[in-house]
Coordinates of C-alpha atoms in Angstrom, one line a residue:
Chain A
M50 CA -20.5 61.3 45.3
A51 CA -19.5 64.4 47.1
F52 CA -22.0 67.4 46.8
I53 CA -21.1 69.9 44.1
S54 CA -22.4 73.3 45.2
V55 CA -23.4 76.1 42.7
F56 CA -20.4 77.9 44.4
D57 CA -17.9 75.2 43.2
V58 CA -19.0 76.2 39.7
I59 CA -19.6 80.1 40.0
G60 CA -16.7 80.1 42.3
P61 CA -14.3 80.0 44.1
N62 CA -13.9 83.9 44.4
M63 CA -10.1 83.9 44.0
I64 CA -7.1 85.9 43.2
G65 CA -5.9 84.6 39.7
P66 CA -4.5 83.4 37.4
S67 CA -5.0 79.6 38.2
S68 CA -7.4 77.9 40.4
S69 CA -4.9 75.1 40.8
H70 CA -1.6 76.9 40.8
T71 CA -2.8 80.0 42.6
A72 CA -5.9 79.3 44.7
G73 CA -5.2 75.8 45.5
A74 CA -1.6 76.7 46.6
C75 CA -3.0 79.5 48.9
A76 CA -5.6 77.0 50.3
I77 CA -2.8 74.3 51.2
A78 CA -0.7 76.7 53.1
Y79 CA -3.9 78.3 54.7
L80 CA -4.9 74.8 55.9
A81 CA -1.2 74.1 57.1
Q82 CA -1.0 77.1 59.3
K83 CA -4.4 76.4 60.8
M84 CA -2.9 72.9 61.7
K85 CA 0.2 74.3 63.0
G86 CA -1.1 77.1 65.2
G87 CA 1.1 79.5 67.2
T88 CA 3.2 82.3 65.7
L89 CA 5.1 81.5 62.5
A90 CA 8.8 82.5 62.3
K91 CA 9.8 80.7 59.2
A92 CA 8.4 78.8 56.3
E93 CA 10.2 76.8 53.8
F94 CA 8.4 75.4 50.6
T95 CA 9.4 72.8 48.2
L96 CA 7.6 72.6 45.0
Y97 CA 7.2 69.6 42.8
G98 CA 6.0 68.9 39.2
S99 CA 4.2 71.7 37.4
F100 CA 4.2 73.7 40.6
A101 CA 8.2 73.6 40.3
R102 CA 8.1 74.4 36.5
T103 CA 5.7 77.3 36.4
Y104 CA 5.4 78.8 39.8
R105 CA 6.6 82.3 39.1
G106 CA 4.2 83.0 36.2
H107 CA 1.4 81.6 38.2
G108 CA 2.2 83.5 41.4
T109 CA 2.3 80.1 43.3
D110 CA 5.1 81.4 45.5
R111 CA 3.0 84.5 46.6
A112 CA -0.1 82.5 47.0
L113 CA 1.7 80.0 49.2
L114 CA 3.4 82.8 51.4
G115 CA -0.2 84.5 51.7
G116 CA -1.7 81.4 52.8
I117 CA 0.8 80.6 55.4
M118 CA 0.0 84.1 56.7
G119 CA -3.6 83.2 57.0
F120 CA -4.8 85.0 53.7
S121 CA -7.8 83.3 52.2
T122 CA -7.9 82.6 48.5
D123 CA -9.9 85.8 47.7
D124 CA -7.4 88.2 49.7
V125 CA -6.1 90.9 47.4
R126 CA -3.0 91.0 49.8
I127 CA -1.6 87.8 48.1
R128 CA 0.0 89.8 45.4
D129 CA 2.0 91.7 47.9
S130 CA 2.7 88.7 50.3
F131 CA 6.5 88.8 50.0
S132 CA 6.7 92.4 51.3
I133 CA 4.1 91.7 54.0
A134 CA 6.0 88.6 55.2
T135 CA 9.3 90.6 55.3
E136 CA 7.3 93.4 57.3
R137 CA 6.1 90.8 59.7
G138 CA 9.6 89.3 60.2
I139 CA 8.7 86.0 58.6
K140 CA 11.7 84.2 57.0
F141 CA 10.7 82.2 53.8
C142 CA 12.3 80.2 51.1
F143 CA 11.4 78.2 48.0
H144 CA 13.1 75.2 46.7
T145 CA 12.0 73.3 43.6
D146 CA 12.5 69.5 43.1
E147 CA 11.9 68.4 39.4
K148 CA 13.7 65.1 39.9
E149 CA 11.0 63.5 42.2
T150 CA 8.1 62.2 39.8
D151 CA 6.4 60.0 42.2
V152 CA 4.1 62.7 43.3
H153 CA 1.0 64.4 42.2
P154 CA 1.8 67.1 39.6
N155 CA 0.9 69.9 41.9
T156 CA 2.5 69.1 45.1
V157 CA 4.2 71.1 47.8
D158 CA 5.9 70.4 51.1
I159 CA 5.6 73.1 53.8
R160 CA 7.9 73.2 56.7
M161 CA 6.7 75.5 59.3
T162 CA 8.7 76.6 62.3
D163 CA 7.3 78.6 65.2
E164 CA 9.0 81.1 67.4
S165 CA 9.9 78.5 70.0
G166 CA 11.6 76.5 67.2
E167 CA 9.1 73.7 67.0
A168 CA 8.8 72.5 63.4
M169 CA 6.0 70.6 61.4
T170 CA 6.0 69.6 57.9
V171 CA 2.8 69.3 55.8
R172 CA 2.6 68.0 52.1
G173 CA -0.3 69.1 50.0
E174 CA -1.8 68.5 46.8
S175 CA -3.7 70.9 44.7
L176 CA -6.3 68.8 42.7
G177 CA -7.9 71.4 40.4
G178 CA -10.7 74.0 40.7
G179 CA -9.1 75.1 44.1
K180 CA -9.8 71.8 45.6
I181 CA -6.8 70.4 47.8
R182 CA -5.9 67.7 50.1
I183 CA -3.2 67.2 52.7
V184 CA -1.4 63.9 52.1
Q185 CA 1.5 64.1 54.6
I186 CA 2.1 65.3 58.1
N187 CA 5.7 65.0 59.2
Q188 CA 6.4 62.3 56.7
V189 CA 3.3 60.2 57.7
Q190 CA 0.7 59.5 55.1
V191 CA -2.6 60.9 55.8
D192 CA -5.6 62.2 53.7
F193 CA -7.6 65.3 54.8
T194 CA -9.2 68.0 52.9
G195 CA -10.2 70.6 55.6
E196 CA -13.8 70.5 54.2
Y197 CA -15.2 69.3 57.7
N198 CA -14.4 70.2 61.1
A199 CA -11.5 68.0 62.0
L200 CA -9.5 66.8 64.8
I201 CA -5.9 65.6 64.1
I202 CA -4.6 63.4 66.9
I203 CA -1.1 62.5 67.3
Q204 CA -0.9 59.2 69.5
Q205 CA 0.9 56.1 70.3
D206 CA -0.2 53.0 68.1
K207 CA -1.6 50.9 70.9
P208 CA -5.1 49.4 71.9
G209 CA -7.8 51.4 73.5
V210 CA -6.8 54.9 72.2
A211 CA -9.3 55.1 69.3
A212 CA -12.0 53.8 71.8
H213 CA -11.1 56.8 74.1
I214 CA -11.2 59.0 71.2
T215 CA -14.9 57.9 70.0
R216 CA -15.9 57.9 73.6
C217 CA -14.8 61.4 74.2
L218 CA -16.8 62.5 71.0
G219 CA -19.8 60.6 71.7
D220 CA -20.0 62.0 75.3
K221 CA -20.2 65.4 73.6
K222 CA -22.7 64.3 71.1
I223 CA -20.4 65.1 68.2
N224 CA -21.2 63.2 65.2
I225 CA -18.3 61.5 63.3
A226 CA -18.4 61.8 59.5
F227 CA -15.1 60.2 58.8
M228 CA -12.4 58.7 61.0
R229 CA -9.1 57.2 59.8
I230 CA -5.9 56.0 61.6
F231 CA -2.5 56.4 59.9
R232 CA 0.7 54.9 61.6
E233 CA 4.5 55.2 61.0
S234 CA 4.8 51.4 62.0
R235 CA 3.3 49.1 64.5
G236 CA 3.7 50.3 68.1
Q237 CA 5.1 53.8 67.0
K238 CA 3.4 57.0 66.4
A239 CA 0.1 57.1 64.7
Y240 CA -2.3 59.9 63.5
T241 CA -5.9 59.8 63.9
I242 CA -7.8 62.2 61.6
V243 CA -11.6 62.6 62.7
E244 CA -13.8 64.6 60.6
T245 CA -17.0 65.7 62.2
D246 CA -20.5 67.3 61.3
D247 CA -20.6 69.3 64.5
L248 CA -18.4 72.3 65.8
L249 CA -15.3 71.3 67.9
Y250 CA -14.7 73.2 71.0
T251 CA -11.2 73.4 72.8
D252 CA -12.6 71.4 75.9
I253 CA -12.3 68.3 73.9
Q254 CA -8.5 68.7 73.6
D255 CA -8.1 68.4 77.5
E256 CA -10.4 65.4 77.6
L257 CA -8.5 63.6 74.8
L258 CA -5.1 64.4 76.4
A259 CA -6.3 62.7 79.6
N260 CA -5.3 59.4 77.9
P261 CA -1.7 58.9 78.2
G262 CA -1.4 57.4 74.8
I263 CA -2.4 60.8 73.2
M264 CA 0.4 63.1 72.7
D265 CA -1.1 66.0 70.9
V266 CA -4.5 67.1 69.6
M267 CA -5.1 69.8 66.8
I268 CA -8.5 71.2 66.1
V269 CA -9.0 72.5 62.6
Q270 CA -12.3 74.0 62.2
K271 CA -14.1 74.4 58.8
E272 CA -14.3 77.7 57.1
E273 CA -17.6 79.3 56.9
A274 CA -18.5 80.4 53.6
Chain B
M4 CA -34.8 67.3 48.4
T5 CA -34.3 69.0 45.1
D6 CA -31.6 67.5 43.1
F7 CA -30.8 66.4 39.4
K8 CA -28.0 64.2 37.9
S9 CA -28.7 65.0 34.3
A10 CA -30.2 67.7 32.1
K11 CA -33.1 65.4 31.4
E12 CA -33.8 65.3 35.0
L13 CA -33.4 69.0 35.4
L14 CA -36.0 69.6 32.6
E15 CA -38.5 67.2 34.1
L16 CA -38.1 69.1 37.3
C17 CA -38.7 72.4 35.7
G18 CA -41.8 71.0 33.8
R19 CA -43.3 69.4 37.0
R20 CA -42.8 72.6 38.9
Q21 CA -43.6 75.0 36.3
C22 CA -40.3 76.9 37.3
L23 CA -37.1 78.1 35.7
I24 CA -33.6 76.3 35.9
S25 CA -32.3 79.0 38.2
D26 CA -35.2 78.3 40.5
V27 CA -34.4 74.5 40.6
M28 CA -30.6 75.2 41.2
K29 CA -31.4 77.7 44.1
Q30 CA -33.5 75.2 45.8
R31 CA -31.0 72.5 45.3
E32 CA -28.4 74.6 47.0
C33 CA -30.6 75.2 49.9
D34 CA -31.5 71.7 50.4
L35 CA -28.1 69.9 49.8
G36 CA -26.0 72.7 51.2
E37 CA -28.3 72.9 54.3
T38 CA -28.6 76.7 54.0
S39 CA -31.0 79.4 53.6
M40 CA -32.3 81.1 50.3
D41 CA -31.2 84.5 51.7
K42 CA -27.6 83.2 52.4
V43 CA -27.5 81.6 48.8
C44 CA -28.7 84.7 47.1
S45 CA -26.4 87.1 49.0
R46 CA -23.3 84.9 48.3
M47 CA -24.3 84.9 44.6
E48 CA -24.7 88.7 44.8
R49 CA -21.1 88.9 46.1
A50 CA -20.0 86.8 43.1
L51 CA -21.8 89.3 40.6
E52 CA -20.1 92.2 42.4
I53 CA -16.6 90.7 41.9
M54 CA -17.6 89.8 38.3
K55 CA -18.6 93.5 37.7
Q56 CA -15.4 94.8 39.3
S57 CA -13.1 92.6 37.2
A58 CA -14.9 93.1 34.1
F59 CA -15.1 96.9 34.2
T60 CA -11.8 97.9 35.9
P61 CA -9.2 97.3 33.2
L62 CA -11.2 99.4 30.6
K63 CA -9.8 102.4 32.3
S64 CA -6.7 101.1 34.1
P65 CA -4.9 98.4 32.0
L66 CA -3.2 95.8 33.9
K67 CA 0.1 94.0 33.1
S68 CA 0.1 90.1 33.6
M69 CA 2.4 88.3 35.8
G70 CA 3.8 86.3 32.9
G71 CA 4.0 89.3 30.6
L72 CA 2.2 87.9 27.6
I73 CA -1.1 90.0 27.9
G74 CA -2.1 93.4 29.4
G75 CA -4.1 96.4 28.1
E76 CA -6.4 94.5 25.7
A77 CA -9.7 95.6 27.3
E78 CA -8.7 99.3 27.0
K79 CA -8.0 98.9 23.4
L80 CA -11.3 97.3 22.7
E81 CA -12.9 99.9 24.7
G82 CA -11.4 102.8 22.7
H83 CA -12.3 101.0 19.4
Y84 CA -15.8 100.7 20.5
R85 CA -16.1 104.4 21.7
D86 CA -14.7 105.4 18.4
G87 CA -17.6 103.9 16.8
M88 CA -15.4 101.5 14.9
D89 CA -16.8 98.1 16.3
L90 CA -17.9 95.5 13.9
C91 CA -19.6 93.2 16.3
G92 CA -22.4 95.5 17.4
D93 CA -23.1 96.5 21.0
V94 CA -23.8 93.2 22.7
L95 CA -20.9 91.3 21.2
S96 CA -18.4 94.0 21.2
R97 CA -18.9 94.8 24.8
G98 CA -19.2 91.1 25.8
I99 CA -15.7 90.4 24.3
T100 CA -14.3 93.5 26.0
Y101 CA -15.6 92.5 29.2
A102 CA -14.5 88.9 28.8
M103 CA -10.8 89.9 28.0
A104 CA -11.0 92.3 30.8
V105 CA -11.7 89.5 33.4
L106 CA -8.7 87.6 32.0
E107 CA -6.5 90.6 32.2
V108 CA -7.4 90.9 35.8
N109 CA -6.8 87.1 36.5
A110 CA -3.5 87.2 34.8
S111 CA -2.3 90.2 37.0
M112 CA -3.2 88.3 40.4
G113 CA -6.5 90.3 40.8
L114 CA -9.7 89.2 42.3
I115 CA -12.1 87.1 39.9
V116 CA -14.8 84.4 40.2
A117 CA -13.9 81.0 38.6
A118 CA -16.9 80.2 36.3
P119 CA -16.2 77.3 36.0
T120 CA -12.4 77.9 36.0
A121 CA -10.1 80.8 36.4
G122 CA -9.0 80.4 32.8
S123 CA -12.5 80.7 31.5
A124 CA -13.7 83.1 34.0
G125 CA -14.4 86.0 31.3
V126 CA -17.1 84.2 29.3
V127 CA -20.1 84.2 31.8
P128 CA -19.6 87.8 33.1
G129 CA -18.6 89.0 29.6
L130 CA -22.1 88.0 28.0
L131 CA -24.3 88.5 31.0
L132 CA -23.1 92.1 31.8
S133 CA -23.2 93.0 28.2
L134 CA -26.7 91.9 28.0
Q135 CA -27.5 93.7 31.2
Q136 CA -26.2 97.0 29.8
K137 CA -28.1 96.7 26.6
Y138 CA -31.4 95.7 28.0
N139 CA -31.2 97.3 31.5
Y140 CA -31.9 94.0 33.5
P141 CA -31.9 94.6 37.3
D142 CA -28.9 93.1 39.2
A143 CA -31.4 90.6 40.8
R144 CA -32.2 89.2 37.4
V145 CA -28.6 88.7 36.5
R146 CA -27.9 87.2 40.0
D147 CA -30.6 84.6 39.3
V148 CA -29.5 83.6 35.8
L149 CA -26.0 82.9 37.4
F150 CA -27.8 79.9 39.0
N151 CA -28.8 78.9 35.6
A152 CA -25.2 78.9 34.4
G153 CA -24.3 77.1 37.8
A154 CA -26.7 74.3 37.0
V155 CA -25.1 73.8 33.4
G156 CA -21.7 74.0 34.9
Y157 CA -22.5 71.6 37.7
L158 CA -23.8 69.0 35.1
A159 CA -20.5 69.3 33.3
M160 CA -18.5 68.9 36.3
R161 CA -20.6 65.9 37.6
N162 CA -20.9 64.1 34.2
A163 CA -17.8 65.2 32.2
T164 CA -15.1 67.5 33.3
V165 CA -14.1 71.2 33.4
A166 CA -10.4 70.7 33.7
G167 CA -8.3 71.8 30.7
A168 CA -5.6 69.1 31.7
V169 CA -8.4 66.5 31.4
G170 CA -10.6 67.7 28.4
G171 CA -8.8 70.5 26.8
C172 CA -10.2 73.9 26.2
Q173 CA -13.5 72.7 25.2
A174 CA -14.0 71.7 28.7
E175 CA -13.1 75.1 30.1
A176 CA -14.1 77.9 27.7
G177 CA -16.5 75.5 26.1
V178 CA -18.3 74.7 29.2
A179 CA -18.1 78.3 30.3
A180 CA -19.6 79.3 26.9
A181 CA -22.4 76.8 27.4
M182 CA -23.2 78.1 30.9
A183 CA -23.3 81.7 29.5
A184 CA -25.6 80.7 26.6
S185 CA -28.1 78.9 28.8
A186 CA -28.1 81.8 31.3
A187 CA -28.5 84.3 28.5
V188 CA -31.6 82.4 27.1
E189 CA -33.2 82.6 30.6
L190 CA -32.3 86.2 31.0
T191 CA -34.0 87.2 27.7
G192 CA -37.1 85.2 28.4
G193 CA -36.5 81.8 26.9
T194 CA -37.7 78.5 28.2
P195 CA -35.5 75.8 30.3
Q196 CA -35.6 73.6 27.1
Q197 CA -34.2 76.5 24.9
S198 CA -31.5 77.1 27.6
L199 CA -30.3 73.6 27.3
Y200 CA -30.6 73.6 23.5
A201 CA -28.2 76.7 23.6
A202 CA -25.9 74.9 25.9
S203 CA -25.8 71.8 23.7
T204 CA -25.1 74.0 20.6
V205 CA -22.1 75.7 22.3
L206 CA -20.5 72.3 23.0
M207 CA -21.1 71.1 19.4
N208 CA -19.4 74.2 18.1
M209 CA -16.4 74.1 20.3
L210 CA -16.0 70.4 20.3
G211 CA -12.3 69.3 20.3
L212 CA -10.9 72.6 21.1
V213 CA -7.4 72.0 22.7
C214 CA -5.8 73.5 25.6
D215 CA -2.2 74.8 24.7
P216 CA -1.3 77.8 26.9
V217 CA 2.0 79.5 25.9
R218 CA 4.4 78.9 28.6
G219 CA 1.9 77.1 30.5
L220 CA 0.4 80.2 31.7
V221 CA -3.2 81.2 31.9
E222 CA -2.7 84.2 29.5
Y223 CA -2.5 83.3 25.9
P224 CA -4.5 82.2 23.8
C225 CA -6.7 81.8 26.9
Q226 CA -7.7 85.5 26.8
N227 CA -8.7 85.3 23.2
R228 CA -10.7 82.3 23.8
N229 CA -12.6 83.8 26.4
A230 CA -13.7 86.4 23.8
A231 CA -14.7 83.5 21.3
G232 CA -16.5 81.8 24.0
V233 CA -18.8 84.8 24.4
A234 CA -19.3 84.7 20.5
N235 CA -20.3 81.2 20.4
A236 CA -22.5 81.5 23.4
L237 CA -24.3 84.5 21.9
I238 CA -24.7 82.6 18.6
A239 CA -26.2 79.6 20.4
A240 CA -28.5 81.6 22.4
E241 CA -30.0 83.4 19.5
I242 CA -30.4 80.0 17.5
A243 CA -32.3 78.6 20.5
L244 CA -34.4 81.6 21.0
S245 CA -35.6 81.6 17.5
G246 CA -37.2 78.2 18.1
I247 CA -34.8 76.0 16.4
R248 CA -34.4 72.6 18.1
Q249 CA -31.3 70.6 18.5
L250 CA -31.1 67.0 17.5
I251 CA -28.5 66.2 20.2
S252 CA -29.3 66.8 24.0
F253 CA -27.0 68.5 26.3
D254 CA -26.6 65.3 28.2
E255 CA -25.3 63.5 25.0
M256 CA -23.1 66.5 24.0
L257 CA -21.6 66.5 27.6
D258 CA -20.7 62.8 27.2
T259 CA -19.3 63.2 23.8
M260 CA -17.3 66.1 25.0
Y261 CA -15.9 64.2 27.7
L262 CA -15.0 61.3 25.3
V263 CA -13.4 63.6 22.8
G264 CA -11.4 65.3 25.6
K265 CA -9.9 62.0 26.6
K266 CA -8.9 61.4 23.1
I267 CA -7.2 64.7 22.9
P268 CA -3.3 64.0 23.0
Y269 CA -1.4 64.8 26.2
E270 CA 0.6 67.6 24.5
L271 CA -2.7 69.4 23.9
R272 CA -4.1 69.1 27.5
E273 CA -2.6 72.0 29.5
T274 CA 1.1 70.7 29.3
A275 CA 2.4 73.5 27.1
L276 CA 3.9 70.9 24.8
G277 CA 1.9 71.4 21.7
G278 CA -0.4 73.6 19.8
C279 CA 0.0 77.3 20.3
A280 CA 2.6 76.7 22.9
A281 CA 4.7 74.7 20.5
T282 CA 4.6 77.4 17.6
P283 CA 8.0 79.1 17.0
S284 CA 6.7 82.4 18.4
G285 CA 4.8 80.7 21.4
C286 CA 8.0 78.8 22.1
G287 CA 10.1 81.9 21.6
A288 CA 8.5 83.0 24.7
C289 CA 9.1 79.5 26.1
G290 CA 11.8 78.6 28.6
L291 CA 9.2 77.9 31.3
S292 CA 9.3 80.7 34.0

């Protein structure tokens, strides 16, 4: 069983009104922008289930927009995130999809486009009490919480790539807590998510990319409390 | 490694080490969270600071909620108390005012500390800050007993649930009140056993309470129930401090709260389909936003 901290009980410190619909929404978007990196030009949100039905009264929209601008769940600017995004020249829109029922009740798709026009779509679920997980990156199923330092590696599905990844980490004395590989289909694009106990430095990126089977590497550092 | 999986184990640890529940919980956080006592304490101080802001601000500056169902309740209660019209006496009257204030801040997208959830965030600060005012406890004492409240809430999270969608309001406001009662007992000089008797009493008295928010929003009746949580916590603490024992342990009450929660119909577990949410007036405010 995962460790339940006293600050999971007396906490999180958060902008209300709902740990799942406000804090969780903010946390999903916050994690999404960390995964994407770069300067955000446009954010499109699609809300499902209870998110779709009650988002206005819970400020889910403001929380998502705040999170995508890098505001943490206790940032009082969340309330004014619409005007702040407009000031920053970030385009945003919200859609609801109440037809799709085969999703967790509090699910959101976030499509982020940066200044160069490059886009990335992330699907997140708000699990309650502010806990969240990312379940899709660009339509590929993944499972990732942001509670550890993590590498998200986009690669080709072929022999030797995983061995290269573990060798790079081993050489740097980085301990792997969890490692999983998700793929679109055999021989196509795959995602490896490595969660580590130790901090990840950017030099690991270059070493990983030395293998021609690896297309992209994202580093998502854990938040220090 | 300091850790415990039940109230029974927690009491054994307190007995063996001759220490308080808050001491065990602090040590557990240092050991399992791989951090230092200083960091743990300063993080809790920050939580206390936010609790105070959210409990006191709306007394002077009323806030309108996002959903429009609540706003200005804390100022009204404050005025009633200032006029000397309170029926509840200092501790309870202040306690319910602060608890409702926190929910006002929460519903207006202000900063609060979930304890254990946002919808039940008023109970713990409501009672503890009221007791602090009445008996002049230093901040460090209140900070310490927040670890006691955390221990009780952790057991509920681990062995039952604190989600209204899973267990109804008894799991949210109920657990919050159990946390507040246990912490209040330690704050006022009670023993670890008395703390857990108080927590057990609260769950008993709030058993079966449904979660039926009007329009699905964390506003109404949530705010009233935070006030009720303070009253329940205060009653339970007084019963425990007088030396009355409880037949049913906190562990057993948590188990039964969880079982009862699972039997609560779907309509009465945060779906806004039953209870207060389905009354003509509650539904009049319906048309989910």
